[in-house]
PDB file of C-alpha atoms in Angstrom:
ATOM      1  CA  ASP A 288       0.003   0.046  -0.018  1.00  0.00           C
ATOM      2  CA  ARG A 289       3.034   2.287   0.477  1.00  0.00           C
ATOM      3  CA  ALA A 290       3.500   1.930  -3.462  1.00  0.00           C
ATOM      4  CA  LEU A 291      -0.111   2.792  -3.888  1.00  0.00           C
ATOM      5  CA  GLU A 292       0.303   5.913  -1.910  1.00  0.00           C
ATOM      6  CA  GLN A 293       3.437   7.049  -4.103  1.00  0.00           C
ATOM      7  CA  TYR A 294       1.401   6.364  -7.294  1.00  0.00           C
ATOM      8  CA  VAL A 295      -1.495   8.351  -6.108  1.00  0.00           C
ATOM      9  CA  LEU A 296       0.901  11.270  -4.862  1.00  0.00           C
ATOM     10  CA  ALA A 297       2.538  11.208  -8.217  1.00  0.00           C
ATOM     11  CA  PHE A 298      -0.684  11.152 -10.215  1.00  0.00           C
ATOM     12  CA  GLN A 299      -1.730  14.291  -8.231  1.00  0.00           C
ATOM     13  CA  ILE A 300       1.351  16.138  -9.105  1.00  0.00           C
ATOM     14  CA  ASP A 301       1.012  14.993 -12.921  1.00  0.00           C
ATOM     15  CA  PRO A 302      -2.193  13.457 -13.954  1.00  0.00           C
ATOM     16  CA  HIS A 303      -0.607  13.103 -17.258  1.00  0.00           C
ATOM     17  CA  HIS A 304       2.276  10.892 -16.455  1.00  0.00           C
ATOM     18  CA  GLU A 305       1.528   7.721 -18.453  1.00  0.00           C
ATOM     19  CA  VAL A 306       3.380   5.182 -16.468  1.00  0.00           C
ATOM     20  CA  VAL A 307       1.908   6.370 -13.217  1.00  0.00           C
ATOM     21  CA  GLU A 308      -1.626   6.261 -14.458  1.00  0.00           C
ATOM     22  CA  THR A 309      -1.012   2.838 -16.081  1.00  0.00           C
ATOM     23  CA  LYS A 310       0.109   1.345 -12.640  1.00  0.00           C
ATOM     24  CA  LEU A 311      -2.791   2.870 -10.903  1.00  0.00           C
ATOM     25  CA  ARG A 312      -5.311   1.706 -13.554  1.00  0.00           C
ATOM     26  CA  ALA A 313      -4.002  -1.779 -13.322  1.00  0.00           C
ATOM     27  CA  LEU A 314      -4.702  -1.732  -9.677  1.00  0.00           C
ATOM     28  CA  ALA A 315      -8.137  -0.139 -10.060  1.00  0.00           C
ATOM     29  CA  GLU A 316      -9.060  -2.979 -12.352  1.00  0.00           C
ATOM     30  CA  THR A 317      -8.486  -5.548  -9.646  1.00  0.00           C
ATOM     31  CA  ARG A 318      -9.307  -3.574  -6.460  1.00  0.00           C
ATOM     32  CA  ASP A 319     -12.785  -1.722  -5.872  1.00  0.00           C
ATOM     33  CA  ASP A 320     -11.101   0.508  -3.391  1.00  0.00           C
ATOM     34  CA  VAL A 321      -8.351   1.689  -6.014  1.00  0.00           C
ATOM     35  CA  LYS A 322     -11.176   1.982  -8.572  1.00  0.00           C
ATOM     36  CA  GLY A 323     -12.947   4.417  -6.316  1.00  0.00           C
ATOM     37  CA  LEU A 324      -9.760   6.350  -5.673  1.00  0.00           C
ATOM     38  CA  MET A 325      -9.060   6.609  -9.554  1.00  0.00           C
ATOM     39  CA  LEU A 326     -12.560   7.739 -10.168  1.00  0.00           C
ATOM     40  CA  LYS A 327     -12.003  10.555  -7.625  1.00  0.00           C
ATOM     41  CA  LEU A 328      -8.394  11.314  -9.101  1.00  0.00           C
ATOM     42  CA  TYR A 329      -9.925  11.468 -12.573  1.00  0.00           C
ATOM     43  CA  GLU A 330     -12.732  13.842 -11.504  1.00  0.00           C
ATOM     44  CA  LYS A 331     -10.231  15.989  -9.845  1.00  0.00           C
ATOM     45  CA  ALA A 332      -8.137  16.088 -13.180  1.00  0.00           C
ATOM     46  CA  ILE A 333     -11.226  17.110 -15.088  1.00  0.00           C
ATOM     47  CA  SER A 334     -12.165  19.820 -12.461  1.00  0.00           C
ATOM     48  CA  GLU A 335      -8.511  21.216 -12.474  1.00  0.00           C
ATOM     49  CA  ALA A 336      -8.027  21.008 -16.319  1.00  0.00           C
ATOM     50  CA  ASP A 337      -7.029  24.303 -17.867  1.00  0.00           C
ATOM     51  CA  GLY A 338      -5.201  25.804 -20.766  1.00  0.00           C
ATOM     52  CA  ASP A 339      -5.971  25.658 -24.497  1.00  0.00           C
ATOM     53  CA  ASP A 340      -6.896  21.927 -24.587  1.00  0.00           C
ATOM     54  CA  VAL A 341      -9.230  22.071 -21.477  1.00  0.00           C
ATOM     55  CA  VAL A 342     -12.106  20.355 -23.423  1.00  0.00           C
ATOM     56  CA  ASP A 343      -9.817  17.665 -24.946  1.00  0.00           C
ATOM     57  CA  VAL A 344      -8.389  16.893 -21.519  1.00  0.00           C
ATOM     58  CA  ARG A 345     -11.934  16.620 -19.781  1.00  0.00           C
ATOM     59  CA  VAL A 346     -13.160  14.413 -22.654  1.00  0.00           C
ATOM     60  CA  ALA A 347     -10.175  12.090 -22.325  1.00  0.00           C
ATOM     61  CA  TYR A 348     -10.580  11.750 -18.628  1.00  0.00           C
ATOM     62  CA  LEU A 349     -14.224  11.157 -19.027  1.00  0.00           C
ATOM     63  CA  GLY A 350     -13.243   8.440 -21.381  1.00  0.00           C
ATOM     64  CA  ARG A 351     -10.976   6.793 -18.773  1.00  0.00           C
ATOM     65  CA  ILE A 352     -13.716   7.080 -16.254  1.00  0.00           C
ATOM     66  CA  ALA A 353     -16.096   5.291 -18.806  1.00  0.00           C
ATOM     67  CA  SER A 354     -13.593   2.587 -19.476  1.00  0.00           C
ATOM     68  CA  LEU A 355     -12.905   1.938 -15.883  1.00  0.00           C
ATOM     69  CA  HIS A 356     -16.616   1.432 -15.358  1.00  0.00           C
ATOM     70  CA  GLU A 357     -16.789  -0.906 -18.484  1.00  0.00           C
ATOM     71  CA  VAL A 358     -14.051  -3.152 -16.817  1.00  0.00           C
ATOM     72  CA  SER A 359     -16.263  -3.788 -13.932  1.00  0.00           C
ATOM     73  CA  GLU A 360     -19.392  -3.999 -16.069  1.00  0.00           C
ATOM     74  CA  ASP A 361     -21.205  -0.833 -14.614  1.00  0.00           C
ATOM     75  CA  HIS A 362     -22.505   0.124 -18.023  1.00  0.00           C
ATOM     76  CA  GLY A 363     -24.705   2.856 -16.524  1.00  0.00           C
ATOM     77  CA  ALA A 364     -21.863   4.718 -14.936  1.00  0.00           C
ATOM     78  CA  ALA A 365     -20.072   4.401 -18.099  1.00  0.00           C
ATOM     79  CA  LEU A 366     -22.654   5.670 -20.164  1.00  0.00           C
ATOM     80  CA  ASP A 367     -22.986   8.455 -17.637  1.00  0.00           C
ATOM     81  CA  ALA A 368     -19.292   9.579 -18.297  1.00  0.00           C
ATOM     82  CA  LEU A 369     -19.872   9.285 -22.013  1.00  0.00           C
ATOM     83  CA  LEU A 370     -22.838  11.469 -22.052  1.00  0.00           C
ATOM     84  CA  ARG A 371     -20.846  14.060 -20.117  1.00  0.00           C
ATOM     85  CA  ALA A 372     -18.155  13.762 -22.884  1.00  0.00           C
ATOM     86  CA  PHE A 373     -20.659  14.207 -25.629  1.00  0.00           C
ATOM     87  CA  ALA A 374     -22.210  17.192 -23.990  1.00  0.00           C
ATOM     88  CA  LEU A 375     -18.783  18.819 -24.288  1.00  0.00           C
ATOM     89  CA  VAL A 376     -17.951  17.688 -27.940  1.00  0.00           C
ATOM     90  CA  PRO A 377     -21.094  16.388 -29.660  1.00  0.00           C
ATOM     91  CA  GLY A 378     -19.394  16.226 -33.140  1.00  0.00           C
ATOM     92  CA  ARG A 379     -16.834  13.536 -32.139  1.00  0.00           C
ATOM     93  CA  GLU A 380     -17.460  10.545 -34.459  1.00  0.00           C
ATOM     94  CA  GLU A 381     -15.756   7.949 -32.273  1.00  0.00           C
ATOM     95  CA  LEU A 382     -17.862   9.009 -29.175  1.00  0.00           C
ATOM     96  CA  LEU A 383     -21.015   8.297 -31.051  1.00  0.00           C
ATOM     97  CA  GLY A 384     -20.147   4.484 -31.556  1.00  0.00           C
ATOM     98  CA  GLU A 385     -19.168   4.273 -27.877  1.00  0.00           C
ATOM     99  CA  LEU A 386     -22.397   5.931 -26.710  1.00  0.00           C
ATOM    100  CA  GLU A 387     -24.503   3.564 -28.775  1.00  0.00           C
ATOM    101  CA  ARG A 388     -22.601   0.647 -27.660  1.00  0.00           C
ATOM    102  CA  VAL A 389     -22.543   1.291 -23.947  1.00  0.00           C
ATOM    103  CA  GLY A 390     -26.132   2.654 -24.110  1.00  0.00           C
ATOM    104  CA  GLU A 391     -27.366  -0.580 -25.348  1.00  0.00           C
ATOM    105  CA  ARG A 392     -25.450  -2.694 -22.835  1.00  0.00           C
ATOM    106  CA  SER A 393     -26.875  -0.472 -20.112  1.00  0.00           C
ATOM    107  CA  GLY A 394     -30.484  -0.484 -21.511  1.00  0.00           C
ATOM    108  CA  ARG A 395     -30.519   3.134 -21.971  1.00  0.00           C
ATOM    109  CA  LEU A 396     -30.467   3.837 -25.644  1.00  0.00           C
ATOM    110  CA  GLY A 397     -33.300   6.159 -25.213  1.00  0.00           C
ATOM    111  CA  GLU A 398     -31.177   8.370 -23.202  1.00  0.00           C
ATOM    112  CA  VAL A 399     -28.621   8.454 -26.016  1.00  0.00           C
ATOM    113  CA  ALA A 400     -31.349   9.151 -28.563  1.00  0.00           C
ATOM    114  CA  HIS A 401     -32.416  12.011 -26.455  1.00  0.00           C
ATOM    115  CA  ALA A 402     -28.835  13.400 -26.134  1.00  0.00           C
ATOM    116  CA  TYR A 403     -28.654  13.365 -29.995  1.00  0.00           C
ATOM    117  CA  GLN A 404     -31.849  15.411 -30.250  1.00  0.00           C
ATOM    118  CA  VAL A 405     -30.530  17.918 -27.681  1.00  0.00           C
ATOM    119  CA  ALA A 406     -27.512  18.274 -29.707  1.00  0.00           C
ATOM    120  CA  ALA A 407     -29.301  18.461 -32.838  1.00  0.00           C
ATOM    121  CA  GLU A 408     -31.389  21.436 -31.404  1.00  0.00           C
ATOM    122  CA  HIS A 409     -28.156  23.348 -30.664  1.00  0.00           C
ATOM    123  CA  SER A 410     -26.422  22.382 -33.994  1.00  0.00           C
ATOM    124  CA  ARG A 411     -26.030  24.019 -37.442  1.00  0.00           C
ATOM    125  CA  SER A 412     -28.427  22.546 -39.959  1.00  0.00           C
ATOM    126  CA  GLN A 413     -26.419  19.658 -41.651  1.00  0.00           C
ATOM    127  CA  THR A 414     -24.955  18.507 -38.310  1.00  0.00           C
ATOM    128  CA  ALA A 415     -28.743  19.002 -36.798  1.00  0.00           C
ATOM    129  CA  VAL A 416     -30.094  16.859 -39.420  1.00  0.00           C
ATOM    130  CA  ALA A 417     -27.333  14.028 -38.822  1.00  0.00           C
ATOM    131  CA  PHE A 418     -28.117  14.036 -35.045  1.00  0.00           C
ATOM    132  CA  PHE A 419     -32.040  13.879 -35.794  1.00  0.00           C
ATOM    133  CA  LEU A 420     -31.276  10.835 -38.242  1.00  0.00           C
ATOM    134  CA  ARG A 421     -29.142   9.003 -35.658  1.00  0.00           C
ATOM    135  CA  SER A 422     -31.715   9.728 -32.807  1.00  0.00           C
ATOM    136  CA  ALA A 423     -34.684   8.616 -35.106  1.00  0.00           C
ATOM    137  CA  ARG A 424     -32.851   5.497 -36.228  1.00  0.00           C
ATOM    138  CA  LEU A 425     -32.160   4.516 -32.693  1.00  0.00           C
ATOM    139  CA  LEU A 426     -35.782   4.904 -31.497  1.00  0.00           C
ATOM    140  CA  HIS A 427     -37.121   3.100 -34.572  1.00  0.00           C
ATOM    141  CA  LYS A 428     -34.652   0.135 -35.034  1.00  0.00           C
ATOM    142  CA  SER A 429     -33.324  -0.479 -31.652  1.00  0.00           C
ATOM    143  CA  LEU A 430     -36.344   0.502 -29.358  1.00  0.00           C
ATOM    144  CA  GLY A 431     -39.249   0.277 -31.831  1.00  0.00           C
ATOM    145  CA  PHE A 432     -40.784   3.661 -31.133  1.00  0.00           C
ATOM    146  CA  ALA A 433     -41.838   4.273 -34.894  1.00  0.00           C
ATOM    147  CA  ASP A 434     -44.100   7.190 -34.140  1.00  0.00           C
ATOM    148  CA  LEU A 435     -41.544   9.100 -32.113  1.00  0.00           C
ATOM    149  CA  ALA A 436     -38.926   8.191 -34.775  1.00  0.00           C
ATOM    150  CA  ALA A 437     -41.285   9.525 -37.394  1.00  0.00           C
ATOM    151  CA  ARG A 438     -41.769  12.874 -35.425  1.00  0.00           C
ATOM    152  CA  ILE A 439     -38.037  13.272 -35.180  1.00  0.00           C
ATOM    153  CA  LEU A 440     -37.560  12.626 -38.853  1.00  0.00           C
ATOM    154  CA  ARG A 441     -40.164  15.308 -39.599  1.00  0.00           C
ATOM    155  CA  ARG A 442     -38.027  17.545 -37.537  1.00  0.00           C
ATOM    156  CA  ALA A 443     -35.090  16.757 -39.608  1.00  0.00           C
ATOM    157  CA  LEU A 444     -37.078  17.604 -42.790  1.00  0.00           C
ATOM    158  CA  GLU A 445     -37.832  21.154 -41.279  1.00  0.00           C
ATOM    159  CA  VAL A 446     -34.412  21.656 -41.093  1.00  0.00           C
ATOM    160  CA  ASP A 447     -33.481  20.430 -44.603  1.00  0.00           C
ATOM    161  CA  ALA A 448     -36.582  19.627 -46.617  1.00  0.00           C
ATOM    162  CA  ASP A 449     -34.416  17.883 -49.206  1.00  0.00           C
ATOM    163  CA  CYS A 450     -32.750  15.293 -47.066  1.00  0.00           C
ATOM    164  CA  ALA A 451     -33.000  12.185 -48.923  1.00  0.00           C
ATOM    165  CA  GLU A 452     -32.058  10.042 -45.911  1.00  0.00           C
ATOM    166  CA  ALA A 453     -34.888  11.547 -43.848  1.00  0.00           C
ATOM    167  CA  TRP A 454     -37.428  10.780 -46.502  1.00  0.00           C
ATOM    168  CA  ALA A 455     -36.098   7.332 -46.932  1.00  0.00           C
ATOM    169  CA  ASP A 456     -36.214   6.550 -43.314  1.00  0.00           C
ATOM    170  CA  LEU A 457     -39.612   8.120 -42.988  1.00  0.00           C
ATOM    171  CA  GLU A 458     -41.004   5.870 -45.801  1.00  0.00           C
ATOM    172  CA  VAL A 459     -39.625   2.882 -44.168  1.00  0.00           C
ATOM    173  CA  ILE A 460     -41.438   3.877 -40.966  1.00  0.00           C
TER     174      ILE A 460
END
């Protein structure tokens, strides 16, 4: 436990030190007490992030939090972290796949679809349409909510009346 204390101290001094984080993470994956400690350290690193890359740093730590929860199969907590990251950077393509994968595992795809709708409402036209399409497809194909999916597709068409994908999806529904 002395070594653990030293690694924690080193992480607090420099949370970007890869070797220290790797050692702590390995311990966290096998010991619940260390997992809880790592989650607190990650949250602290998020709150103390500053500089030009503050958003990227926060998103990276949120990804680490999600990953740590995934190791222990706490998919709900993993999704919570990913949704926080998505709120910071909704345009990150790699995050979308993770959201849907973890959303499905946690049984919370409806929340992912809702997050896409919120992002759509705060995005420019083509990005908004893409989020509306993703939301509608999740709701229809994964959750079976055809009526709600159709409403969202109509919302996409309000933004871009010529969107062939939205028309095609609406036709299928």
